[in-house]
Amino acid sequence: TKAPEQRDGRLSNRALLLLLITYAAVVAWTAWLADDAYITLRTVDNFVSGHGLRWNVAERVQTFTHPLWMLLLSALYFFTREAYLTTLGASWAVSIAAVSVVSRRAIHERLPLRVVVPGIGILIASKAFTEYSTSGLENPLTHLLLAVFSAQWLANGATAAALPAVALCAGLATLNRMYTILLFLPALVWQLWHWASARRFLVTLLAFTPFLVWEVFSVVYYGLPFPNTAYAKLNTGVSRLDAWDLGLAYFWNSLAHDPITLLAIAGSLIACARDRSRKTVPLVTGVLLYLAYVLYIGGDFMSGRFFAAPLLIAVIVLIEVGGHASAAPSLRLLPSFLLAIALGFGVAQRLEGNRANLVREALIDVNGIADERAFYYR
């Protein structure tokens, strides 16, 4: 007979494998490409065809916002010479890898299934997370880097051993999408503050070398350090007060059409406040910085897109805090409670009808925030 802990471990492996298969199936079923992905794919095609990293062959303009994701797609496209299925396949595989990292840590730490299963279930139920697990945009790679970073931080956050992994994930994520540095910044600052030395600053600098090399290349090749979209979106002439109003509208849109995402993020704040180890504080602080930035810039026109990454951190925090034996009963039940809300909302949504069957004008609200997948899925 197997020892009880061996039987429990096997059960956890099987349960989480089933959950991972469910997630993979949902992502495959809902897979789609946004129109913005084709901006990157045109650059990828020009690059692989020998015309350079540009949208129009005769102009050096950086129209994409995710250099690392663009380079990954370029490497794959070089071999396949097919854009649509290659991009979907890459998004699908990287998204599964991200959720696998979260699941594997749960198994390694022997966290109870009563917390892990509803935690992963929240990711599956979240409209923002599942829809932007594909789309052709950089979200999947951001999620993978966040999952690896969180696993390393929670395992070694109180020691200097975590710095190389934390810094490398932060550097690569910044190269993947610049503003995501906010999610990593509190942990990085905490590490450098508590373990300050010339050697550790050098390690951090080396971890950010790919990003710094790209910036030098961007200035030389494009003449500017940032994508042209950054200058267009952040210098619109809209007053700061109006931008905040639009940011609040972006939050409200998510709460109206995908309430589980922001509710789970709010739940992680409660869990962090009750976390005796305080290991989750830098993670949640990063989420708050990121959400403040989303509010500051006035949100986005893609409903839910900017909330997928902080949701992943929130779920990791919920699993981590609620999974320990010392956790209060309310924290242990919090993921299940949130998942119940998500499932209830999902039923209500189906009773209202499939949004993908609505006329396209009905998928864009008065503030110009669109349900992009429903708009383009057909």
mmCIF file of C-alpha atoms in Angstrom:
data_model
loop_
_atom_site.group_PDB
_atom_site.id
_atom_site.type_symbol
_atom_site.label_atom_id
_atom_site.label_comp_id
_atom_site.label_asym_id
_atom_site.label_seq_id
_atom_site.Cartn_x
_atom_site.Cartn_y
_atom_site.Cartn_z
ATOM 1 C CA THR A 1 0.000 0.000 0.000
ATOM 2 C CA LYS A 2 1.097 3.521 -0.809
ATOM 3 C CA ALA A 3 1.684 5.951 2.036
ATOM 4 C CA PRO A 4 -1.155 8.518 2.458
ATOM 5 C CA GLU A 5 1.043 11.408 1.292
ATOM 6 C CA GLN A 6 1.963 9.483 -1.898
ATOM 7 C CA ARG A 7 -1.701 8.770 -2.619
ATOM 8 C CA ASP A 8 -2.559 12.445 -1.993
ATOM 9 C CA GLY A 9 0.256 13.543 -4.318
ATOM 10 C CA ARG A 10 -0.980 11.268 -7.098
ATOM 11 C CA LEU A 11 -4.509 12.558 -6.617
ATOM 12 C CA SER A 12 -3.261 16.147 -6.819
ATOM 13 C CA ASN A 13 -1.351 15.423 -9.997
ATOM 14 C CA ARG A 14 -4.387 13.849 -11.626
ATOM 15 C CA ALA A 15 -6.797 16.556 -10.492
ATOM 16 C CA LEU A 16 -4.540 19.378 -11.635
ATOM 17 C CA LEU A 17 -3.809 17.623 -14.926
ATOM 18 C CA LEU A 18 -7.564 17.413 -15.545
ATOM 19 C CA LEU A 19 -7.890 21.102 -14.678
ATOM 20 C CA LEU A 20 -5.030 21.959 -17.039
ATOM 21 C CA ILE A 21 -6.649 19.956 -19.849
ATOM 22 C CA THR A 22 -9.903 21.832 -19.207
ATOM 23 C CA TYR A 23 -8.089 25.164 -19.433
ATOM 24 C CA ALA A 24 -6.310 24.089 -22.638
ATOM 25 C CA ALA A 25 -9.648 23.043 -24.172
ATOM 26 C CA VAL A 26 -11.351 26.328 -23.221
ATOM 27 C CA VAL A 27 -8.482 28.370 -24.673
ATOM 28 C CA ALA A 28 -8.537 26.322 -27.899
ATOM 29 C CA TRP A 29 -12.325 26.704 -28.139
ATOM 30 C CA THR A 30 -12.221 30.475 -27.639
ATOM 31 C CA ALA A 31 -9.038 31.089 -29.674
ATOM 32 C CA TRP A 32 -9.010 34.173 -31.901
ATOM 33 C CA LEU A 33 -6.708 36.850 -33.322
ATOM 34 C CA ALA A 34 -7.184 40.569 -32.714
ATOM 35 C CA ASP A 35 -6.678 43.058 -35.507
ATOM 36 C CA ASP A 36 -3.739 44.545 -33.573
ATOM 37 C CA ALA A 37 -1.969 41.187 -33.846
ATOM 38 C CA TYR A 38 -1.818 41.631 -37.613
ATOM 39 C CA ILE A 39 0.162 44.852 -37.140
ATOM 40 C CA THR A 40 2.857 42.730 -35.514
ATOM 41 C CA LEU A 41 2.466 39.943 -38.078
ATOM 42 C CA ARG A 42 3.057 42.336 -40.979
ATOM 43 C CA THR A 43 6.304 43.440 -39.310
ATOM 44 C CA VAL A 44 7.198 39.765 -38.714
ATOM 45 C CA ASP A 45 6.640 38.981 -42.394
ATOM 46 C CA ASN A 46 8.783 41.936 -43.524
ATOM 47 C CA PHE A 47 11.509 40.980 -41.054
ATOM 48 C CA VAL A 48 11.645 37.323 -42.086
ATOM 49 C CA SER A 49 11.512 38.333 -45.765
ATOM 50 C CA GLY A 50 14.620 40.490 -45.295
ATOM 51 C CA HIS A 51 12.974 43.928 -45.358
ATOM 52 C CA GLY A 52 13.707 44.833 -41.743
ATOM 53 C CA LEU A 53 11.615 45.389 -38.615
ATOM 54 C CA ARG A 54 9.120 47.769 -40.154
ATOM 55 C CA TRP A 55 5.503 48.109 -41.229
ATOM 56 C CA ASN A 56 6.166 49.728 -44.610
ATOM 57 C CA VAL A 57 9.325 48.572 -46.355
ATOM 58 C CA ALA A 58 10.481 52.151 -47.041
ATOM 59 C CA GLU A 59 9.923 53.456 -43.471
ATOM 60 C CA ARG A 60 11.601 52.634 -40.189
ATOM 61 C CA VAL A 61 8.638 52.871 -37.804
ATOM 62 C CA GLN A 62 8.036 50.664 -34.759
ATOM 63 C CA THR A 63 4.319 49.931 -34.911
ATOM 64 C CA PHE A 64 4.406 46.948 -32.516
ATOM 65 C CA THR A 65 4.527 47.299 -28.722
ATOM 66 C CA HIS A 66 5.975 43.938 -27.665
ATOM 67 C CA PRO A 67 9.522 43.327 -29.012
ATOM 68 C CA LEU A 68 10.086 39.999 -27.222
ATOM 69 C CA TRP A 69 6.772 38.559 -28.413
ATOM 70 C CA MET A 70 7.470 39.834 -31.928
ATOM 71 C CA LEU A 71 10.886 38.126 -31.934
ATOM 72 C CA LEU A 72 9.356 34.854 -30.730
ATOM 73 C CA LEU A 73 6.729 34.950 -33.485
ATOM 74 C CA SER A 74 9.440 35.807 -36.018
ATOM 75 C CA ALA A 75 11.469 32.749 -35.020
ATOM 76 C CA LEU A 76 8.434 30.484 -35.418
ATOM 77 C CA TYR A 77 7.285 32.137 -38.665
ATOM 78 C CA PHE A 78 10.781 31.676 -40.123
ATOM 79 C CA PHE A 79 10.164 27.900 -40.077
ATOM 80 C CA THR A 80 6.406 27.702 -40.739
ATOM 81 C CA ARG A 81 5.881 30.646 -43.152
ATOM 82 C CA GLU A 82 2.268 30.584 -41.917
ATOM 83 C CA ALA A 83 0.981 33.320 -39.638
ATOM 84 C CA TYR A 84 -2.521 32.473 -38.399
ATOM 85 C CA LEU A 85 -2.177 28.976 -36.926
ATOM 86 C CA THR A 86 1.431 29.646 -35.903
ATOM 87 C CA THR A 87 0.380 32.624 -33.785
ATOM 88 C CA LEU A 88 -2.583 30.786 -32.274
ATOM 89 C CA GLY A 89 -0.421 27.746 -31.538
ATOM 90 C CA ALA A 90 2.287 29.841 -29.883
ATOM 91 C CA SER A 91 -0.287 31.689 -27.753
ATOM 92 C CA TRP A 92 -1.967 28.429 -26.748
ATOM 93 C CA ALA A 93 1.284 26.676 -25.817
ATOM 94 C CA VAL A 94 2.727 29.613 -23.836
ATOM 95 C CA SER A 95 -0.578 30.118 -21.977
ATOM 96 C CA ILE A 96 -0.683 26.448 -20.973
ATOM 97 C CA ALA A 97 2.930 26.711 -19.806
ATOM 98 C CA ALA A 98 2.004 29.680 -17.588
ATOM 99 C CA VAL A 99 -0.870 27.867 -15.876
ATOM 100 C CA SER A 100 1.304 24.731 -15.615
ATOM 101 C CA VAL A 101 3.896 26.684 -13.609
ATOM 102 C CA VAL A 102 1.171 27.758 -11.168
ATOM 103 C CA SER A 103 -0.114 24.179 -10.917
ATOM 104 C CA ARG A 104 3.331 22.646 -10.459
ATOM 105 C CA ARG A 105 4.133 24.992 -7.593
ATOM 106 C CA ALA A 106 0.873 24.021 -5.910
ATOM 107 C CA ILE A 107 1.822 20.333 -6.183
ATOM 108 C CA HIS A 108 5.374 20.965 -4.998
ATOM 109 C CA GLU A 109 4.157 22.874 -1.944
ATOM 110 C CA ARG A 110 1.395 20.285 -1.298
ATOM 111 C CA LEU A 111 -1.258 22.980 -1.246
ATOM 112 C CA PRO A 112 -4.771 21.556 -0.761
ATOM 113 C CA LEU A 113 -6.996 20.926 -3.763
ATOM 114 C CA ARG A 114 -9.859 22.803 -2.073
ATOM 115 C CA VAL A 115 -7.908 26.011 -2.754
ATOM 116 C CA VAL A 116 -5.955 25.149 -5.908
ATOM 117 C CA VAL A 117 -8.876 23.818 -7.969
ATOM 118 C CA PRO A 118 -11.150 26.866 -7.517
ATOM 119 C CA GLY A 119 -8.100 29.108 -8.015
ATOM 120 C CA ILE A 120 -7.351 27.654 -11.448
ATOM 121 C CA GLY A 121 -11.097 27.564 -12.037
ATOM 122 C CA ILE A 122 -11.210 31.358 -11.611
ATOM 123 C CA LEU A 123 -8.663 31.707 -14.422
ATOM 124 C CA ILE A 124 -10.789 29.461 -16.650
ATOM 125 C CA ALA A 125 -13.961 31.375 -15.763
ATOM 126 C CA SER A 126 -12.413 34.809 -16.315
ATOM 127 C CA LYS A 127 -13.413 36.278 -19.648
ATOM 128 C CA ALA A 128 -10.336 38.519 -19.711
ATOM 129 C CA PHE A 129 -7.856 35.762 -18.910
ATOM 130 C CA THR A 130 -9.190 33.105 -21.312
ATOM 131 C CA GLU A 131 -9.755 35.523 -24.199
ATOM 132 C CA TYR A 132 -6.302 37.070 -23.901
ATOM 133 C CA SER A 133 -4.676 33.682 -23.522
ATOM 134 C CA THR A 134 -4.773 33.880 -27.331
ATOM 135 C CA SER A 135 -5.645 37.018 -29.379
ATOM 136 C CA GLY A 136 -2.152 37.086 -30.929
ATOM 137 C CA LEU A 137 -1.022 39.785 -28.490
ATOM 138 C CA GLU A 138 1.752 39.493 -25.907
ATOM 139 C CA ASN A 139 -0.406 38.533 -22.900
ATOM 140 C CA PRO A 140 0.536 34.806 -22.855
ATOM 141 C CA LEU A 141 4.259 35.570 -22.613
ATOM 142 C CA THR A 142 3.611 38.139 -19.876
ATOM 143 C CA HIS A 143 1.600 35.516 -17.983
ATOM 144 C CA LEU A 144 4.392 32.940 -18.269
ATOM 145 C CA LEU A 145 7.015 35.383 -16.988
ATOM 146 C CA LEU A 146 4.712 36.414 -14.117
ATOM 147 C CA ALA A 147 4.085 32.760 -13.190
ATOM 148 C CA VAL A 148 7.819 31.946 -13.097
ATOM 149 C CA PHE A 149 8.581 35.159 -11.202
ATOM 150 C CA SER A 150 5.852 34.484 -8.601
ATOM 151 C CA ALA A 151 6.971 30.885 -8.077
ATOM 152 C CA GLN A 152 10.553 31.996 -7.497
ATOM 153 C CA TRP A 153 9.537 34.853 -5.238
ATOM 154 C CA LEU A 154 7.236 32.766 -3.050
ATOM 155 C CA ALA A 155 9.868 30.046 -2.762
ATOM 156 C CA ASN A 156 12.884 32.297 -2.109
ATOM 157 C CA GLY A 157 11.561 35.846 -1.706
ATOM 158 C CA ALA A 158 13.052 36.398 1.736
ATOM 159 C CA THR A 159 16.531 35.437 0.573
ATOM 160 C CA ALA A 160 19.089 36.827 -1.840
ATOM 161 C CA ALA A 161 18.769 33.619 -3.898
ATOM 162 C CA ALA A 162 15.609 34.914 -5.580
ATOM 163 C CA LEU A 163 17.227 38.016 -7.115
ATOM 164 C CA PRO A 164 18.606 36.529 -10.376
ATOM 165 C CA ALA A 165 15.284 34.912 -11.316
ATOM 166 C CA VAL A 166 13.206 37.918 -10.188
ATOM 167 C CA ALA A 167 15.431 40.353 -12.086
ATOM 168 C CA LEU A 168 15.551 38.220 -15.242
ATOM 169 C CA CYS A 169 11.764 37.822 -15.339
ATOM 170 C CA ALA A 170 11.363 41.571 -14.777
ATOM 171 C CA GLY A 171 13.860 42.403 -17.536
ATOM 172 C CA LEU A 172 12.286 40.060 -20.078
ATOM 173 C CA ALA A 173 8.767 41.220 -19.184
ATOM 174 C CA THR A 174 9.830 44.841 -19.720
ATOM 175 C CA LEU A 175 11.156 43.876 -23.145
ATOM 176 C CA ASN A 176 7.883 42.074 -23.804
ATOM 177 C CA ARG A 177 5.713 45.052 -22.759
ATOM 178 C CA MET A 178 7.278 48.017 -20.997
ATOM 179 C CA TYR A 179 4.576 48.943 -18.498
ATOM 180 C CA THR A 180 4.466 45.427 -17.010
ATOM 181 C CA ILE A 181 7.618 46.369 -15.076
ATOM 182 C CA LEU A 182 5.181 47.808 -12.505
ATOM 183 C CA LEU A 183 4.067 44.273 -11.572
ATOM 184 C CA PHE A 184 7.661 43.274 -10.794
ATOM 185 C CA LEU A 185 8.995 46.549 -9.407
ATOM 186 C CA PRO A 186 8.086 46.204 -5.685
ATOM 187 C CA ALA A 187 9.706 42.752 -5.442
ATOM 188 C CA LEU A 188 12.762 43.972 -7.320
ATOM 189 C CA VAL A 189 13.119 47.071 -5.122
ATOM 190 C CA TRP A 190 12.599 44.953 -1.993
ATOM 191 C CA GLN A 191 15.372 42.594 -3.062
ATOM 192 C CA LEU A 192 17.831 45.366 -3.862
ATOM 193 C CA TRP A 193 16.979 47.261 -0.678
ATOM 194 C CA HIS A 194 17.444 44.295 1.659
ATOM 195 C CA TRP A 195 20.379 42.722 -0.154
ATOM 196 C CA ALA A 196 22.087 45.828 -1.486
ATOM 197 C CA SER A 197 25.578 45.259 -2.860
ATOM 198 C CA ALA A 198 27.514 46.115 -6.003
ATOM 199 C CA ARG A 199 27.287 42.483 -7.101
ATOM 200 C CA ARG A 200 23.502 42.384 -6.826
ATOM 201 C CA PHE A 201 23.093 45.645 -8.736
ATOM 202 C CA LEU A 202 25.329 44.146 -11.427
ATOM 203 C CA VAL A 203 23.137 41.013 -11.540
ATOM 204 C CA THR A 204 20.067 43.226 -11.989
ATOM 205 C CA LEU A 205 21.758 45.245 -14.713
ATOM 206 C CA LEU A 206 22.730 42.059 -16.559
ATOM 207 C CA ALA A 207 19.146 40.796 -16.286
ATOM 208 C CA PHE A 208 17.936 43.982 -17.980
ATOM 209 C CA THR A 209 20.615 43.811 -20.685
ATOM 210 C CA PRO A 210 18.226 42.461 -23.392
ATOM 211 C CA PHE A 211 15.895 45.399 -22.781
ATOM 212 C CA LEU A 212 18.750 47.926 -22.762
ATOM 213 C CA VAL A 213 20.178 46.467 -25.976
ATOM 214 C CA TRP A 214 16.752 46.769 -27.592
ATOM 215 C CA GLU A 215 16.454 50.402 -26.488
ATOM 216 C CA VAL A 216 19.817 51.254 -28.045
ATOM 217 C CA PHE A 217 18.768 49.472 -31.236
ATOM 218 C CA SER A 218 15.409 51.284 -31.225
ATOM 219 C CA VAL A 219 17.026 54.714 -30.943
ATOM 220 C CA VAL A 220 19.521 53.924 -33.706
ATOM 221 C CA TYR A 221 17.125 52.118 -36.054
ATOM 222 C CA TYR A 222 13.826 53.925 -35.434
ATOM 223 C CA GLY A 223 15.126 57.193 -34.020
ATOM 224 C CA LEU A 224 12.931 56.850 -30.914
ATOM 225 C CA PRO A 225 13.139 54.731 -27.731
ATOM 226 C CA PHE A 226 9.429 53.835 -27.637
ATOM 227 C CA PRO A 227 6.890 52.507 -30.176
ATOM 228 C CA ASN A 228 5.024 55.168 -32.135
ATOM 229 C CA THR A 229 1.781 53.976 -30.497
ATOM 230 C CA ALA A 230 3.098 55.146 -27.098
ATOM 231 C CA TYR A 231 3.489 58.704 -28.387
ATOM 232 C CA ALA A 232 0.072 58.558 -30.052
ATOM 233 C CA LYS A 233 -1.833 57.141 -27.074
ATOM 234 C CA LEU A 234 -0.197 59.083 -24.261
ATOM 235 C CA ASN A 235 -0.172 62.516 -25.940
ATOM 236 C CA THR A 236 -3.758 62.884 -27.063
ATOM 237 C CA GLY A 237 -4.484 66.272 -25.526
ATOM 238 C CA VAL A 238 -7.118 64.692 -23.260
ATOM 239 C CA SER A 239 -7.069 66.296 -19.797
ATOM 240 C CA ARG A 240 -5.895 64.194 -16.862
ATOM 241 C CA LEU A 241 -9.344 64.390 -15.268
ATOM 242 C CA ASP A 242 -10.987 63.087 -18.449
ATOM 243 C CA ALA A 243 -8.380 60.326 -18.651
ATOM 244 C CA TRP A 244 -9.258 59.247 -15.116
ATOM 245 C CA ASP A 245 -12.943 59.219 -16.069
ATOM 246 C CA LEU A 246 -12.118 56.950 -19.009
ATOM 247 C CA GLY A 247 -10.008 54.786 -16.722
ATOM 248 C CA LEU A 248 -12.894 54.405 -14.302
ATOM 249 C CA ALA A 249 -15.149 53.544 -17.245
ATOM 250 C CA TYR A 250 -12.677 50.810 -18.215
ATOM 251 C CA PHE A 251 -12.891 49.325 -14.714
ATOM 252 C CA TRP A 252 -16.689 49.551 -14.760
ATOM 253 C CA ASN A 253 -16.874 47.860 -18.171
ATOM 254 C CA SER A 254 -14.906 44.911 -16.799
ATOM 255 C CA LEU A 255 -17.050 44.732 -13.678
ATOM 256 C CA ALA A 256 -20.212 44.743 -15.791
ATOM 257 C CA HIS A 257 -19.183 42.100 -18.331
ATOM 258 C CA ASP A 258 -16.575 40.045 -16.453
ATOM 259 C CA PRO A 259 -17.076 40.639 -12.699
ATOM 260 C CA ILE A 260 -14.995 37.678 -11.519
ATOM 261 C CA THR A 261 -11.770 39.302 -12.750
ATOM 262 C CA LEU A 262 -11.895 42.443 -10.599
ATOM 263 C CA LEU A 263 -13.588 40.613 -7.704
ATOM 264 C CA ALA A 264 -10.743 38.078 -7.613
ATOM 265 C CA ILE A 265 -8.201 40.905 -7.675
ATOM 266 C CA ALA A 266 -10.049 42.538 -4.753
ATOM 267 C CA GLY A 267 -10.090 39.165 -2.982
ATOM 268 C CA SER A 268 -6.322 38.937 -3.280
ATOM 269 C CA LEU A 269 -6.010 42.266 -1.429
ATOM 270 C CA ILE A 270 -7.991 40.771 1.464
ATOM 271 C CA ALA A 271 -5.860 37.620 1.411
ATOM 272 C CA CYS A 272 -2.651 39.664 1.382
ATOM 273 C CA ALA A 273 -3.815 41.728 4.365
ATOM 274 C CA ARG A 274 -4.299 38.463 6.294
ATOM 275 C CA ASP A 275 -1.015 36.906 5.147
ATOM 276 C CA ARG A 276 1.171 36.459 8.230
ATOM 277 C CA SER A 277 4.305 35.678 6.214
ATOM 278 C CA ARG A 278 4.006 38.992 4.283
ATOM 279 C CA LYS A 279 5.545 37.264 1.242
ATOM 280 C CA THR A 280 2.617 38.273 -0.933
ATOM 281 C CA VAL A 281 2.869 42.002 -0.101
ATOM 282 C CA PRO A 282 5.288 42.856 -2.979
ATOM 283 C CA LEU A 283 3.102 40.891 -5.423
ATOM 284 C CA VAL A 284 -0.079 42.733 -4.457
ATOM 285 C CA THR A 285 1.746 46.087 -4.321
ATOM 286 C CA GLY A 286 2.799 45.482 -7.927
ATOM 287 C CA VAL A 287 -0.819 44.803 -8.863
ATOM 288 C CA LEU A 288 -1.917 48.081 -7.226
ATOM 289 C CA LEU A 289 0.793 50.050 -9.053
ATOM 290 C CA TYR A 290 -0.249 48.465 -12.339
ATOM 291 C CA LEU A 291 -3.960 49.194 -11.779
ATOM 292 C CA ALA A 292 -3.124 52.795 -10.858
ATOM 293 C CA TYR A 293 -1.257 53.113 -14.160
ATOM 294 C CA VAL A 294 -4.243 51.692 -16.077
ATOM 295 C CA LEU A 295 -6.451 54.290 -14.391
ATOM 296 C CA TYR A 296 -3.920 57.066 -15.079
ATOM 297 C CA ILE A 297 -3.697 56.417 -18.829
ATOM 298 C CA GLY A 298 -7.459 56.122 -19.239
ATOM 299 C CA GLY A 299 -7.724 52.348 -19.640
ATOM 300 C CA ASP A 300 -7.863 50.797 -23.090
ATOM 301 C CA PHE A 301 -10.337 50.133 -25.876
ATOM 302 C CA MET A 302 -10.006 46.330 -25.498
ATOM 303 C CA SER A 303 -12.347 45.246 -22.710
ATOM 304 C CA GLY A 304 -10.528 43.335 -19.980
ATOM 305 C CA ARG A 305 -7.146 43.069 -21.696
ATOM 306 C CA PHE A 306 -5.205 45.031 -19.071
ATOM 307 C CA PHE A 307 -6.714 43.004 -16.219
ATOM 308 C CA ALA A 308 -5.580 39.534 -17.321
ATOM 309 C CA ALA A 309 -2.037 39.838 -15.917
ATOM 310 C CA PRO A 310 -3.013 41.212 -12.470
ATOM 311 C CA LEU A 311 -5.686 38.492 -12.260
ATOM 312 C CA LEU A 312 -3.000 35.809 -12.578
ATOM 313 C CA ILE A 313 -1.062 37.371 -9.687
ATOM 314 C CA ALA A 314 -4.305 37.619 -7.690
ATOM 315 C CA VAL A 315 -5.070 33.920 -8.154
ATOM 316 C CA ILE A 316 -1.516 32.975 -7.162
ATOM 317 C CA VAL A 317 -1.925 35.042 -3.978
ATOM 318 C CA LEU A 318 -5.333 33.476 -3.203
ATOM 319 C CA ILE A 319 -3.896 29.968 -3.597
ATOM 320 C CA GLU A 320 -0.755 30.765 -1.593
ATOM 321 C CA VAL A 321 -2.474 32.408 1.382
ATOM 322 C CA GLY A 322 -5.551 30.184 1.510
ATOM 323 C CA GLY A 323 -3.541 26.975 1.044
ATOM 324 C CA HIS A 324 -1.596 27.052 4.274
ATOM 325 C CA ALA A 325 -2.774 25.152 7.331
ATOM 326 C CA SER A 326 -2.696 28.304 9.456
ATOM 327 C CA ALA A 327 -5.070 30.173 7.119
ATOM 328 C CA ALA A 328 -8.414 31.268 8.515
ATOM 329 C CA PRO A 329 -11.450 29.298 7.244
ATOM 330 C CA SER A 330 -12.684 32.389 5.399
ATOM 331 C CA LEU A 331 -9.436 32.547 3.391
ATOM 332 C CA ARG A 332 -9.593 28.849 2.568
ATOM 333 C CA LEU A 333 -13.122 29.264 1.240
ATOM 334 C CA LEU A 334 -12.505 32.559 -0.582
ATOM 335 C CA PRO A 335 -11.425 31.012 -3.946
ATOM 336 C CA SER A 336 -14.470 28.692 -3.924
ATOM 337 C CA PHE A 337 -16.754 31.611 -3.128
ATOM 338 C CA LEU A 338 -15.302 33.670 -5.981
ATOM 339 C CA LEU A 339 -15.589 30.736 -8.395
ATOM 340 C CA ALA A 340 -19.241 30.267 -7.409
ATOM 341 C CA ILE A 341 -19.874 33.907 -8.338
ATOM 342 C CA ALA A 342 -18.116 33.344 -11.667
ATOM 343 C CA LEU A 343 -20.181 30.266 -12.483
ATOM 344 C CA GLY A 344 -23.392 32.024 -11.516
ATOM 345 C CA PHE A 345 -22.567 34.940 -13.752
ATOM 346 C CA GLY A 346 -21.680 32.549 -16.590
ATOM 347 C CA VAL A 347 -25.132 30.968 -16.412
ATOM 348 C CA ALA A 348 -26.755 34.408 -16.406
ATOM 349 C CA GLN A 349 -24.718 35.406 -19.448
ATOM 350 C CA ARG A 350 -25.829 32.329 -21.370
ATOM 351 C CA LEU A 351 -29.459 33.098 -20.541
ATOM 352 C CA GLU A 352 -28.937 36.566 -22.038
ATOM 353 C CA GLY A 353 -27.570 35.039 -25.234
ATOM 354 C CA ASN A 354 -24.165 34.787 -26.835
ATOM 355 C CA ARG A 355 -22.558 38.225 -27.221
ATOM 356 C CA ALA A 356 -20.841 36.998 -30.385
ATOM 357 C CA ASN A 357 -24.284 36.908 -32.019
ATOM 358 C CA LEU A 358 -25.010 40.583 -31.290
ATOM 359 C CA VAL A 359 -24.669 43.215 -33.978
ATOM 360 C CA ARG A 360 -21.178 44.673 -33.922
ATOM 361 C CA GLU A 361 -22.304 48.128 -32.829
ATOM 362 C CA ALA A 362 -23.746 46.604 -29.620
ATOM 363 C CA LEU A 363 -20.294 45.274 -28.687
ATOM 364 C CA ILE A 364 -18.789 48.766 -28.276
ATOM 365 C CA ASP A 365 -19.942 50.878 -25.322
ATOM 366 C CA VAL A 366 -20.391 54.648 -25.218
ATOM 367 C CA ASN A 367 -16.763 55.119 -24.163
ATOM 368 C CA GLY A 368 -15.431 53.150 -27.126
ATOM 369 C CA ILE A 369 -14.527 50.070 -25.049
ATOM 370 C CA ALA A 370 -15.116 46.993 -27.185
ATOM 371 C CA ASP A 371 -15.648 43.299 -26.621
ATOM 372 C CA GLU A 372 -12.893 42.599 -29.141
ATOM 373 C CA ARG A 373 -13.194 38.824 -29.314
ATOM 374 C CA ALA A 374 -16.953 38.934 -29.872
ATOM 375 C CA PHE A 375 -16.364 41.620 -32.507
ATOM 376 C CA TYR A 376 -13.837 39.609 -34.512
ATOM 377 C CA TYR A 377 -14.488 35.990 -33.565
ATOM 378 C CA ARG A 378 -16.786 35.202 -36.481
#
